[in-house]
């Protein structure tokens, strides 16, 4: 049986896309600066590389906030939904962070539930 040609992984495709954007003058791209597009793609790749579960530092980076801001929100019962794993680890799911941003700061309360992101990073 003949072997299928291997498909390049998503990160290689994203790097190729960024390379094309960098080589294209900003006037042809439109109103979005190339550096902003690169930043968005880097954040998305960093998020999807390992798991959709983020620790406080990664979630803060994803939201462009300081980790202390997320800790403060948690202590006040505000901010994006988070999960407590094994009574030890705080994890944020990317979908919960996106929902928080879309809801303009109104998010559901925290949940204590097992998830696949319980490993210490």
Short mmCIF file of C-alpha atoms in Angstrom, two decimals:
data_model
loop_
_atom_site.label_atom_id
_atom_site.label_comp_id
_atom_site.label_asym_id
_atom_site.label_seq_id
_atom_site.Cartn_x
_atom_site.Cartn_y
_atom_site.Cartn_z
CA UNK A 1 0.00 0.00 0.00
CA UNK A 2 1.54 3.35 -0.97
CA UNK A 3 2.27 5.79 1.82
CA UNK A 4 0.48 9.08 1.97
CA UNK A 5 2.61 12.18 1.73
CA UNK A 6 2.93 13.73 5.17
CA UNK A 7 1.08 16.99 5.77
CA UNK A 8 3.04 19.87 7.27
CA UNK A 9 1.86 20.69 10.76
CA UNK A 10 -0.09 23.83 11.53
CA UNK A 11 2.85 25.70 13.00
CA UNK A 12 4.81 25.38 9.74
CA UNK A 13 1.82 26.70 7.81
CA UNK A 14 1.46 29.61 10.22
CA UNK A 15 5.16 30.46 9.94
CA UNK A 16 4.86 30.40 6.16
CA UNK A 17 1.85 32.71 6.35
CA UNK A 18 3.74 35.10 8.61
CA UNK A 19 6.69 35.07 6.24
CA UNK A 20 4.43 36.03 3.35
CA UNK A 21 2.89 38.83 5.42
CA UNK A 22 6.29 40.18 6.42
CA UNK A 23 7.41 40.28 2.80
CA UNK A 24 4.24 42.07 1.69
CA UNK A 25 4.22 45.87 2.07
CA UNK A 26 1.84 47.08 4.77
CA UNK A 27 -0.14 49.08 2.21
CA UNK A 28 -1.18 45.86 0.45
CA UNK A 29 -2.29 44.17 3.67
CA UNK A 30 -4.70 46.92 4.64
CA UNK A 31 -5.02 48.78 7.89
CA UNK A 32 -3.69 46.06 10.19
CA UNK A 33 0.04 46.42 10.89
CA UNK A 34 2.17 43.36 10.17
CA UNK A 35 3.56 43.36 13.71
CA UNK A 36 0.05 43.05 15.14
CA UNK A 37 -0.76 40.12 12.84
CA UNK A 38 2.49 38.41 13.87
CA UNK A 39 1.66 38.93 17.55
CA UNK A 40 -1.82 37.44 17.14
CA UNK A 41 -0.50 34.40 15.27
CA UNK A 42 2.27 33.87 17.86
CA UNK A 43 -0.26 34.02 20.72
CA UNK A 44 -2.57 31.57 18.96
CA UNK A 45 0.27 29.14 18.26
CA UNK A 46 1.52 29.38 21.83
CA UNK A 47 -1.97 28.71 23.12
CA UNK A 48 -2.71 25.73 20.88
CA UNK A 49 0.73 24.15 21.03
CA UNK A 50 0.19 22.18 24.22
CA UNK A 51 -3.32 22.39 25.61
CA UNK A 52 -6.35 24.70 25.74
CA UNK A 53 -5.83 24.86 29.53
CA UNK A 54 -3.69 27.81 30.63
CA UNK A 55 -2.17 28.65 33.99
CA UNK A 56 -2.50 32.15 35.46
CA UNK A 57 0.60 33.53 33.73
CA UNK A 58 -0.37 32.15 30.32
CA UNK A 59 -3.97 33.36 30.70
CA UNK A 60 -2.72 36.82 31.67
CA UNK A 61 -0.51 36.92 28.59
CA UNK A 62 -3.43 35.77 26.43
CA UNK A 63 -5.62 38.61 27.81
CA UNK A 64 -2.73 41.09 27.77
CA UNK A 65 -3.04 41.63 31.51
CA UNK A 66 -0.71 41.11 34.45
CA UNK A 67 -0.95 37.83 36.41
CA UNK A 68 -1.70 39.87 39.54
CA UNK A 69 -4.78 41.29 37.83
CA UNK A 70 -6.21 37.79 37.32
CA UNK A 71 -5.36 36.85 40.91
CA UNK A 72 -7.14 39.97 42.13
CA UNK A 73 -10.19 39.20 40.01
CA UNK A 74 -10.29 35.65 41.41
CA UNK A 75 -10.16 36.88 45.01
CA UNK A 76 -13.05 39.30 44.33
CA UNK A 77 -15.09 36.69 42.45
CA UNK A 78 -14.68 38.62 39.20
CA UNK A 79 -12.89 37.97 35.95
CA UNK A 80 -12.97 34.99 33.60
CA UNK A 81 -14.17 31.58 34.70
CA UNK A 82 -11.42 29.38 36.13
CA UNK A 83 -11.08 25.78 37.23
CA UNK A 84 -9.42 24.47 40.38
CA UNK A 85 -7.76 21.16 39.64
CA UNK A 86 -6.94 18.74 42.51
CA UNK A 87 -7.46 21.58 45.02
CA UNK A 88 -4.07 22.87 43.92
CA UNK A 89 -3.87 24.17 40.36
CA UNK A 90 -5.72 27.11 38.83
CA UNK A 91 -6.45 26.66 35.13
CA UNK A 92 -8.25 28.83 32.61
CA UNK A 93 -9.73 27.35 29.46
CA UNK A 94 -9.19 29.38 26.28
CA UNK A 95 -12.92 29.23 25.50
CA UNK A 96 -13.71 30.74 28.91
CA UNK A 97 -11.22 33.55 28.32
CA UNK A 98 -12.75 34.25 24.91
CA UNK A 99 -16.25 34.22 26.41
CA UNK A 100 -15.14 36.69 29.08
CA UNK A 101 -13.76 39.08 26.46
CA UNK A 102 -16.91 38.77 24.31
CA UNK A 103 -19.15 39.40 27.33
CA UNK A 104 -17.24 42.63 28.08
CA UNK A 105 -16.20 41.56 31.55
CA UNK A 106 -19.29 39.64 32.69
CA UNK A 107 -18.35 35.99 33.24
CA UNK A 108 -19.78 33.05 35.17
CA UNK A 109 -18.48 32.09 38.60
CA UNK A 110 -15.51 29.73 39.07
CA UNK A 111 -15.92 25.98 38.77
CA UNK A 112 -14.12 23.29 40.70
CA UNK A 113 -13.96 20.38 38.28
CA UNK A 114 -11.38 17.92 37.02
CA UNK A 115 -9.83 18.75 33.68
CA UNK A 116 -7.03 17.45 31.52
CA UNK A 117 -4.77 20.42 32.35
CA UNK A 118 -3.88 19.35 35.89
CA UNK A 119 -0.22 18.73 35.27
CA UNK A 120 2.16 21.26 36.75
CA UNK A 121 4.00 23.26 34.13
#
